[in-house]
Coordinates of C-alpha atoms in Angstrom, one line a residue:
M1 CA -36.8 -118.8 203.6
L2 CA -35.5 -116.2 206.2
R3 CA -34.3 -117.7 209.6
V4 CA -36.1 -116.6 212.7
P5 CA -36.5 -118.8 216.1
V6 CA -39.6 -119.9 215.0
A7 CA -38.0 -122.2 212.5
L8 CA -35.1 -122.6 214.4
A9 CA -37.6 -123.9 217.2
L10 CA -39.3 -126.3 214.9
V11 CA -36.4 -128.0 213.3
S12 CA -35.1 -128.6 217.5
A13 CA -38.0 -130.3 218.2
L14 CA -38.1 -132.5 215.4
V15 CA -34.8 -133.7 215.3
L16 CA -34.8 -134.2 219.3
A17 CA -37.8 -136.3 219.1
G18 CA -36.0 -138.2 216.2
A19 CA -32.4 -137.8 216.2
C20 CA -29.5 -139.9 214.1
S21 CA -29.6 -145.4 220.2
T22 CA -26.4 -148.0 219.9
S23 CA -27.3 -151.2 219.3
R24 CA -25.8 -153.9 221.9
R25 CA -27.0 -156.8 219.7
P26 CA -25.9 -158.2 216.3
S27 CA -28.7 -156.8 213.8
G28 CA -30.0 -159.7 211.0
G29 CA -28.1 -158.9 207.7
E30 CA -25.3 -156.6 208.9
R31 CA -22.1 -156.9 207.4
P32 CA -19.0 -157.1 209.7
A33 CA -15.8 -155.0 208.9
N34 CA -13.7 -157.4 206.2
A35 CA -17.1 -159.8 205.9
G36 CA -17.1 -161.2 202.3
A37 CA -19.9 -160.6 199.8
A38 CA -23.5 -162.1 200.8
V39 CA -25.1 -164.4 199.0
A40 CA -28.3 -165.2 198.0
E41 CA -31.0 -162.8 198.5
T42 CA -34.0 -162.0 200.5
P43 CA -36.0 -158.9 199.3
E44 CA -34.1 -155.6 201.2
N45 CA -37.3 -154.9 203.6
A46 CA -37.6 -158.5 204.2
K47 CA -34.4 -158.8 206.1
P48 CA -34.7 -157.9 209.7
G49 CA -34.4 -154.5 210.9
T50 CA -32.1 -152.5 213.9
A51 CA -34.3 -150.8 216.0
D52 CA -31.2 -149.0 217.4
W53 CA -30.2 -146.7 214.8
Q54 CA -30.8 -143.0 216.3
V55 CA -28.3 -141.3 218.0
R56 CA -28.7 -141.5 222.2
R57 CA -26.4 -139.3 223.4
K58 CA -25.2 -136.0 221.6
G59 CA -22.1 -135.5 224.0
A60 CA -20.2 -132.4 223.9
E61 CA -20.3 -129.7 220.9
H62 CA -16.8 -131.4 219.7
E63 CA -16.8 -135.1 221.7
I64 CA -17.2 -136.9 218.2
E65 CA -18.0 -135.1 214.9
G66 CA -17.2 -136.3 211.1
Y67 CA -17.7 -136.0 207.4
A68 CA -17.3 -138.3 204.3
D69 CA -15.0 -137.2 201.5
R70 CA -18.1 -138.5 199.1
V71 CA -21.8 -137.0 198.9
S72 CA -22.5 -140.1 197.4
V73 CA -21.2 -143.4 196.0
L74 CA -21.9 -146.1 193.6
P75 CA -22.4 -149.7 195.3
G76 CA -19.0 -151.3 195.6
Q77 CA -17.5 -147.8 195.9
S78 CA -15.2 -146.7 198.9
F79 CA -15.5 -143.6 201.1
R80 CA -13.3 -142.0 203.9
L81 CA -14.2 -140.7 207.3
F82 CA -12.5 -137.9 208.6
V83 CA -13.6 -137.8 212.1
S84 CA -12.5 -135.9 215.2
T85 CA -13.1 -136.8 218.7
T86 CA -11.9 -135.2 222.4
T87 CA -11.7 -138.9 223.5
S88 CA -9.3 -141.8 223.1
G89 CA -11.6 -143.6 220.2
F90 CA -14.4 -144.4 218.3
S91 CA -16.1 -147.1 215.9
A92 CA -18.5 -145.9 213.5
E93 CA -21.7 -148.5 212.2
A94 CA -23.5 -147.7 209.0
F95 CA -27.2 -148.1 208.7
R96 CA -29.7 -148.4 205.7
M97 CA -32.5 -146.2 206.0
G98 CA -36.1 -147.8 204.8
W99 CA -38.9 -149.6 206.3
Y100 CA -37.8 -153.1 208.0
G101 CA -41.0 -153.7 209.5
G102 CA -41.2 -150.7 211.1
A103 CA -37.5 -150.5 212.7
N104 CA -36.9 -148.2 209.8
A105 CA -33.1 -149.4 209.5
R106 CA -30.6 -151.8 208.7
R107 CA -27.1 -152.0 210.1
V108 CA -24.8 -153.3 207.1
W109 CA -21.4 -152.3 208.5
R110 CA -19.6 -152.0 211.8
S111 CA -15.7 -151.2 212.2
G112 CA -13.8 -151.9 215.1
Q113 CA -12.1 -149.4 217.4
V114 CA -10.2 -146.8 216.0
A115 CA -7.8 -144.6 217.5
G116 CA -9.2 -141.1 218.1
V117 CA -7.5 -137.6 217.6
R118 CA -8.5 -134.1 217.9
Q119 CA -8.4 -132.8 214.7
A120 CA -7.9 -128.9 213.3
A121 CA -10.1 -126.2 214.2
A122 CA -12.4 -124.7 211.2
L123 CA -11.2 -123.2 208.6
I124 CA -12.6 -119.9 207.3
D125 CA -12.4 -118.3 204.1
R126 CA -12.2 -114.3 204.5
K127 CA -13.3 -114.0 201.0
T128 CA -16.6 -116.1 201.0
R129 CA -16.7 -117.2 204.6
T130 CA -16.7 -120.7 203.4
V131 CA -16.3 -122.9 206.3
S132 CA -14.1 -126.5 206.2
A133 CA -12.6 -128.8 208.0
P134 CA -8.9 -129.2 206.8
W135 CA -8.7 -132.8 208.6
R136 CA -6.7 -136.2 207.9
P137 CA -8.6 -139.3 206.8
S138 CA -9.4 -141.4 210.0
L139 CA -10.6 -144.8 208.5
T140 CA -11.9 -146.1 204.3
V141 CA -15.2 -147.8 204.1
A142 CA -15.7 -150.1 201.5
T143 CA -19.3 -150.4 200.5
A144 CA -19.1 -154.2 198.6
G145 CA -22.6 -155.5 199.3
W146 CA -24.5 -152.6 200.0
P147 CA -27.9 -152.2 198.4
A148 CA -28.5 -148.4 196.7
G149 CA -29.9 -146.4 199.6
S150 CA -29.6 -143.6 202.0
Y151 CA -27.4 -144.4 204.9
L152 CA -26.8 -142.7 208.2
V153 CA -23.2 -143.7 209.4
R154 CA -23.3 -143.3 213.2
L155 CA -20.0 -142.6 215.0
T156 CA -19.7 -143.7 218.8
A157 CA -16.6 -142.4 220.7
V158 CA -15.9 -143.9 223.8
S159 CA -17.4 -141.6 225.8
G160 CA -20.4 -142.9 224.5
A161 CA -21.3 -139.5 222.6
Q162 CA -22.4 -140.3 219.2
R163 CA -23.4 -138.2 215.9
C164 CA -24.1 -139.4 212.4
V165 CA -22.6 -138.5 208.9
P166 CA -25.2 -139.0 206.1
V167 CA -24.0 -140.9 202.7
T168 CA -26.2 -141.9 199.6
V169 CA -25.4 -144.9 198.0
R170 CA -26.7 -144.0 194.3
S171 CA -28.5 -146.2 192.1
P172 CA -26.4 -147.3 189.3
D173 CA -29.5 -148.2 186.9
T174 CA -32.9 -145.8 187.6
A175 CA -34.4 -147.4 184.5
G176 CA -38.1 -147.8 185.2
R177 CA -37.7 -146.6 188.8
V178 CA -39.0 -143.7 191.1
V179 CA -36.0 -141.9 192.0
V180 CA -35.7 -140.3 195.7
L181 CA -33.6 -137.6 195.6
N182 CA -32.0 -136.8 199.2
A183 CA -31.9 -132.7 199.3
T184 CA -28.0 -132.5 199.5
T185 CA -27.7 -128.8 198.9
T186 CA -30.3 -127.7 201.1
W187 CA -28.6 -129.6 204.3
Q188 CA -25.9 -127.9 203.4
A189 CA -27.1 -124.7 202.7
Y190 CA -28.7 -124.3 206.6
N191 CA -25.5 -126.1 208.1
M192 CA -24.1 -124.3 211.0
W193 CA -20.9 -126.1 211.6
G194 CA -18.2 -123.9 212.1
G195 CA -20.3 -120.8 212.5
H196 CA -21.5 -120.0 209.4
D197 CA -24.3 -120.9 206.5
L198 CA -26.1 -119.1 203.9
Y199 CA -28.5 -117.7 206.4
E200 CA -26.2 -116.4 209.2
G201 CA -22.6 -115.8 210.6
P202 CA -22.0 -114.8 214.1
S203 CA -23.2 -111.5 213.4
G204 CA -26.3 -112.0 211.5
Y205 CA -27.1 -112.2 207.8
D206 CA -24.3 -109.8 207.1
D207 CA -21.5 -112.2 207.8
R208 CA -23.1 -115.1 206.4
S209 CA -21.4 -117.5 203.6
Y210 CA -21.5 -116.9 200.3
A211 CA -20.6 -120.8 199.6
V212 CA -20.9 -123.9 201.6
S213 CA -18.5 -126.8 201.7
F214 CA -19.1 -130.4 202.0
D215 CA -15.7 -130.5 203.3
R216 CA -17.0 -130.2 207.2
P217 CA -19.5 -132.1 209.5
Y218 CA -23.2 -131.5 209.7
D219 CA -24.2 -129.5 212.8
K220 CA -26.1 -130.8 215.5
T221 CA -26.8 -134.6 215.4
G222 CA -25.6 -134.8 211.7
A223 CA -28.7 -135.7 210.5
G224 CA -31.6 -133.3 211.5
K225 CA -32.7 -132.1 207.8
F226 CA -32.7 -135.6 206.7
L227 CA -34.7 -137.3 209.7
T228 CA -37.4 -134.4 209.5
Y229 CA -38.0 -134.0 206.2
E230 CA -36.9 -137.3 204.0
Q231 CA -36.9 -140.3 206.4
P232 CA -40.7 -141.1 207.0
A233 CA -41.4 -140.7 203.5
I234 CA -38.6 -143.5 202.3
A235 CA -39.7 -145.7 205.0
L236 CA -43.3 -145.2 203.5
A237 CA -42.1 -145.5 199.8
E238 CA -39.9 -148.9 200.6
K239 CA -42.9 -150.3 202.1
A240 CA -44.9 -150.0 199.2
G241 CA -42.3 -152.1 197.6
V242 CA -42.0 -150.3 194.5
P243 CA -38.8 -149.8 192.3
L244 CA -37.1 -147.1 193.9
A245 CA -33.5 -145.6 193.2
Y246 CA -31.6 -143.4 194.9
A247 CA -29.6 -140.2 194.1
T248 CA -28.5 -136.9 195.6
D249 CA -28.8 -133.3 194.6
N250 CA -24.8 -133.3 193.3
D251 CA -26.0 -136.5 191.3
L252 CA -29.0 -134.8 189.7
H253 CA -26.7 -132.1 188.8
S254 CA -23.4 -134.1 187.4
D255 CA -25.3 -137.1 185.5
P256 CA -27.1 -135.6 182.4
A257 CA -29.0 -139.5 182.4
L258 CA -29.9 -139.9 185.8
L259 CA -33.2 -139.4 184.7
S260 CA -33.6 -140.1 181.3
K261 CA -35.6 -143.9 182.0
A262 CA -36.9 -143.4 184.9
R263 CA -40.4 -143.2 186.3
G264 CA -40.7 -140.5 188.5
L265 CA -38.6 -137.8 190.5
L266 CA -39.7 -137.5 194.4
T267 CA -38.3 -134.6 196.1
L268 CA -39.2 -134.4 199.4
G269 CA -39.8 -132.1 202.4
H270 CA -36.9 -129.4 201.8
D271 CA -35.5 -129.0 198.6
E272 CA -34.7 -125.2 198.4
Y273 CA -31.4 -125.2 196.4
W274 CA -31.1 -126.3 192.7
S275 CA -28.2 -125.1 190.2
S276 CA -29.1 -124.7 186.6
A277 CA -28.5 -128.3 185.2
M278 CA -30.6 -129.9 187.9
R279 CA -33.5 -127.9 186.8
Q280 CA -33.1 -128.9 183.4
R281 CA -32.9 -132.2 184.0
A282 CA -35.8 -132.6 185.9
T283 CA -37.9 -130.3 183.2
Q284 CA -36.3 -132.3 180.4
A285 CA -37.4 -135.5 182.0
R286 CA -41.0 -134.1 182.6
D287 CA -41.2 -133.3 179.3
H288 CA -40.3 -137.1 178.3
G289 CA -43.1 -138.5 180.5
V290 CA -41.5 -138.8 183.7
N291 CA -43.7 -137.9 186.6
I292 CA -42.5 -135.4 189.6
A293 CA -43.9 -135.0 193.1
F294 CA -42.9 -132.2 195.5
L295 CA -43.5 -133.5 199.1
G296 CA -43.1 -130.0 200.9
A297 CA -42.3 -126.6 200.1
N298 CA -40.1 -123.9 199.2
A299 CA -38.6 -125.9 196.5
V300 CA -36.2 -124.7 193.8
N301 CA -36.4 -121.3 195.6
R302 CA -32.6 -120.4 195.3
H303 CA -30.7 -120.6 192.1
I304 CA -26.9 -122.4 192.8
R305 CA -23.5 -123.1 191.1
F306 CA -21.1 -125.8 192.1
E307 CA -17.7 -125.5 192.3
T308 CA -14.5 -127.6 193.7
T309 CA -13.3 -128.0 196.9
P310 CA -9.8 -129.7 198.1
L311 CA -11.6 -133.1 198.2
G312 CA -13.2 -133.1 194.8
T313 CA -15.7 -131.4 192.4
D314 CA -19.2 -130.5 192.9
R315 CA -18.7 -130.3 196.6
L316 CA -19.0 -126.5 197.1
V317 CA -22.5 -125.1 196.7
V318 CA -22.4 -121.3 195.8
C319 CA -25.2 -119.0 196.5
Y320 CA -24.8 -115.2 196.9
K321 CA -28.5 -114.7 197.3
D322 CA -28.2 -111.0 195.7
S323 CA -26.8 -111.0 192.5
S324 CA -25.5 -107.3 193.3
A325 CA -23.0 -109.3 195.6
D326 CA -22.2 -112.1 192.8
P327 CA -19.5 -111.6 190.6
V328 CA -20.8 -113.9 188.0
A329 CA -24.1 -111.7 187.5
R330 CA -22.1 -109.2 185.2
T331 CA -19.9 -112.2 183.2
D332 CA -22.9 -114.6 183.4
P333 CA -26.2 -113.5 184.6
A334 CA -27.8 -116.9 183.8
E335 CA -25.7 -118.0 186.5
S336 CA -26.0 -115.8 189.1
T337 CA -27.5 -117.1 192.0
Q338 CA -30.2 -115.3 193.7
D339 CA -33.9 -116.4 194.1
W340 CA -35.1 -118.0 190.7
R341 CA -37.6 -115.7 190.1
L342 CA -35.4 -112.6 190.5
P343 CA -33.0 -110.8 187.9
P344 CA -30.8 -110.8 186.0
K345 CA -32.7 -113.5 184.5
P346 CA -36.3 -114.4 186.6
R347 CA -37.2 -117.9 186.0
P348 CA -40.1 -118.7 188.5
E349 CA -39.9 -121.8 190.0
S350 CA -43.7 -122.3 189.4
D351 CA -42.9 -123.1 185.9
I352 CA -41.6 -126.4 187.2
I353 CA -44.3 -127.0 190.5
G354 CA -46.9 -125.3 189.2
I355 CA -46.9 -123.6 192.5
Q356 CA -44.3 -121.5 194.2
Y357 CA -42.8 -120.5 197.2
M358 CA -45.4 -118.0 199.3
C359 CA -44.7 -117.6 203.0
F360 CA -43.1 -118.0 206.0
P361 CA -43.8 -118.2 208.7
A362 CA -47.4 -119.9 207.6
E363 CA -49.4 -122.1 210.0
G364 CA -52.7 -123.4 209.1
A365 CA -54.6 -126.7 208.6
F366 CA -54.2 -128.7 205.1
T367 CA -57.7 -127.9 203.4
V368 CA -59.6 -129.8 201.1
Y369 CA -60.4 -128.3 198.0
R370 CA -61.3 -131.0 195.3
P371 CA -62.6 -133.9 197.6
D372 CA -62.6 -136.1 194.3
F373 CA -59.2 -136.0 193.1
W374 CA -57.9 -139.0 192.1
L375 CA -54.8 -138.9 194.8
F376 CA -57.6 -138.6 197.8
R377 CA -60.1 -141.2 196.9
G378 CA -60.3 -143.9 199.8
T379 CA -59.1 -141.3 202.2
G380 CA -63.0 -140.2 203.5
V381 CA -62.6 -136.4 202.7
R382 CA -65.1 -134.2 201.8
A383 CA -64.4 -130.4 200.5
G384 CA -63.5 -128.1 203.3
T385 CA -62.0 -131.0 205.6
R386 CA -59.4 -129.8 207.6
F387 CA -56.3 -131.2 208.7
P388 CA -54.9 -129.3 211.9
G389 CA -51.4 -128.3 212.1
M390 CA -50.2 -129.3 208.5
V391 CA -49.5 -126.6 206.7
G392 CA -46.2 -124.6 207.7
P393 CA -43.5 -123.7 208.7
E394 CA -43.4 -122.4 204.9
A395 CA -46.2 -122.8 202.3
D396 CA -46.5 -122.6 198.6
A397 CA -49.4 -120.8 196.3
I398 CA -50.3 -120.7 192.6
A399 CA -48.4 -117.9 191.2
P400 CA -50.8 -114.7 190.1
G401 CA -49.2 -113.8 186.5
G402 CA -47.4 -116.7 186.4
P403 CA -45.5 -118.8 184.8
T404 CA -48.1 -121.3 185.7
P405 CA -48.8 -124.6 183.5
P406 CA -52.3 -124.4 182.1
T407 CA -53.4 -127.4 183.0
L408 CA -52.9 -126.8 186.4
E409 CA -55.6 -128.3 189.3
I410 CA -55.7 -127.2 192.8
V411 CA -56.6 -129.9 195.0
G412 CA -56.2 -128.1 198.5
R413 CA -56.4 -124.9 199.3
P414 CA -55.5 -124.0 202.9
P415 CA -56.4 -120.5 204.6
I416 CA -53.3 -120.0 207.2
S417 CA -51.7 -117.4 209.2
C418 CA -48.6 -115.9 207.4
G419 CA -46.6 -113.7 209.5
T420 CA -48.8 -110.9 211.5
G421 CA -51.4 -111.1 208.6
T422 CA -53.8 -114.1 206.6
A423 CA -53.2 -116.0 203.3
V424 CA -54.1 -118.8 201.4
A425 CA -52.1 -121.5 200.0
H426 CA -52.8 -124.2 197.6
A427 CA -51.6 -127.7 196.7
S428 CA -51.5 -128.7 193.3
Y429 CA -51.6 -131.3 190.4
Y430 CA -50.8 -130.8 186.6
T431 CA -50.3 -133.0 183.5
T432 CA -48.2 -132.6 180.0
R433 CA -48.5 -133.5 176.7
S434 CA -45.9 -136.2 177.6
G435 CA -48.5 -137.7 179.8
A436 CA -46.0 -136.9 183.1
G437 CA -48.0 -136.0 186.2
V438 CA -46.9 -133.0 188.9
F439 CA -47.8 -133.0 192.5
A440 CA -46.9 -130.7 194.7
T441 CA -48.0 -130.4 198.4
G442 CA -47.7 -126.7 198.9
T443 CA -46.4 -127.3 202.7
M444 CA -43.2 -128.0 203.9
R445 CA -45.1 -130.2 206.9
W446 CA -46.4 -133.1 205.0
V447 CA -43.6 -135.7 205.8
C448 CA -43.4 -134.1 209.6
A449 CA -47.2 -135.1 209.1
M450 CA -46.5 -139.0 208.4
R451 CA -45.0 -139.3 212.4
G452 CA -48.7 -138.0 213.3
R453 CA -48.8 -136.4 216.9
A454 CA -44.8 -136.9 217.3
C455 CA -44.6 -134.3 214.1
G456 CA -46.3 -131.9 216.6
H457 CA -48.0 -128.4 215.7
G458 CA -51.6 -130.1 216.6
V459 CA -50.6 -132.3 213.7
D460 CA -53.1 -135.7 214.7
E461 CA -53.3 -139.1 213.8
A462 CA -56.1 -138.1 211.0
G463 CA -53.3 -136.1 209.4
R464 CA -51.1 -138.7 209.6
A465 CA -53.5 -141.2 208.1
F466 CA -54.4 -138.6 205.2
T467 CA -50.7 -138.1 204.3
M468 CA -49.9 -142.0 204.3
R469 CA -52.3 -142.8 202.4
V470 CA -52.3 -140.2 199.9
T471 CA -48.1 -140.6 199.4
D472 CA -48.7 -144.3 199.2
T473 CA -51.2 -143.6 196.3
L474 CA -49.0 -141.3 194.6
V475 CA -45.9 -143.6 194.9
R476 CA -47.5 -146.7 193.9
A477 CA -49.0 -144.6 190.6
M478 CA -46.0 -142.8 190.0
A479 CA -43.9 -146.2 189.5
A480 CA -46.8 -147.4 187.1
G481 CA -46.0 -144.7 184.5
P482 CA -46.8 -141.4 183.5
L483 CA -50.0 -140.3 185.4
G484 CA -51.4 -138.0 183.3
R485 CA -52.5 -141.1 181.1
S486 CA -54.7 -142.3 183.5
H487 CA -55.3 -139.3 185.8
P488 CA -55.4 -136.5 183.5
S489 CA -55.5 -133.2 185.6
R490 CA -58.9 -130.8 185.6
P491 CA -57.8 -127.2 185.2
N492 CA -59.7 -125.0 187.8
S493 CA -57.5 -121.6 188.1
K494 CA -60.7 -119.8 186.5
E495 CA -63.2 -121.0 188.8
L496 CA -60.3 -119.4 191.6
A497 CA -60.4 -116.2 190.2
I498 CA -56.9 -116.6 189.7
A499 CA -55.5 -116.2 186.1
P500 CA -52.6 -118.1 185.2

């Protein structure tokens, strides 16, 4: 995706609407620092939630900020927090994100007061313009008793300024579960902390980074991409009560067995940056009956490599976006980092998604094409039913010439504005010989629409109800087993006069 003010305005608006409020009262089920292991067990989402988990006051730019030395940990493993503050001290709290009766989070841990230190300035590699924060660790956090899930660690300076640090406690076993995938590589690709990301630097596109490091804080509140594109869907999935597992892009890359016995893979609103291993493992899982849902657009668009940083393996995301700039293009063309569909070895993402990235900036109403599609049952839609504002700021469509799965069924067909012109986007579904089903919404605003009017862009209550009902039906069906066995797709590309 190319960055322009429209896209920045969208993300800023959503982050302000739901940024990562300091709780003054104890939260049911929380674990103070050094507490012993919890006994018992009430189902996780039946435990009292903590309504006050978001960032209340961001403060000045460097008033408080931090990062973790692990993108994910297994339950019981520790991670270190690296924190910098211009104040005399800070405290930290960890919130597990879920449903919790509508509170959407539960506080599981909090630290005591920690002495504050203003840490070193950002370090920028001259060759790749990679930004890192060469800081000393501030405290170690043990996760004993923490259930698997997506977590936000909220840092609060003595001044009241706050930031969040996302950490995933990954599931040790994904067998029989729907795997929720946090799009960590995309979060990092758009992270402007220190003045560079994979899109721009101080002078614009020409001095962008060629590689971005997890050894630095996230910009803004620290959790903007997670809150905008993932949190509402996680709340919905946890409310449904189906067996879930949690992992990150980094884990899908590093663990060959991550999806081997899973029921499904749920990628959320914006999961753009994939390595060869990520794509290979997702494809193999599909071919063995694992369902996949892409609740966004522009997924699997950028090819990346992982490399090592001083804090560990797979903490550097490499993406030159241009094969002529990537030295690997000459020695190992299959690992050159540009769009997946481009030379030197083109592999369009439609091969796994069914449709692929088509337009930015996009804007339009999600328009139903097949009202009898099984996921739309019970929603009351008809052919041509429109849900305003739900398509954007990026959209996908069927790729003329393919590669396109022969069983592809187009279920949504929104006319959209695309830059200064017009186009038609698509939502799709296909099934495979293994029985797996693959659903793609074709719009990056699907998860946002779960917030209804709070999403902006003209999304209304009808759009919220539609996305919630469809996604709830989808998650429950994915958890039950291969979708194609009970819901085979009905190919219709010929009637659309689009040959795959």
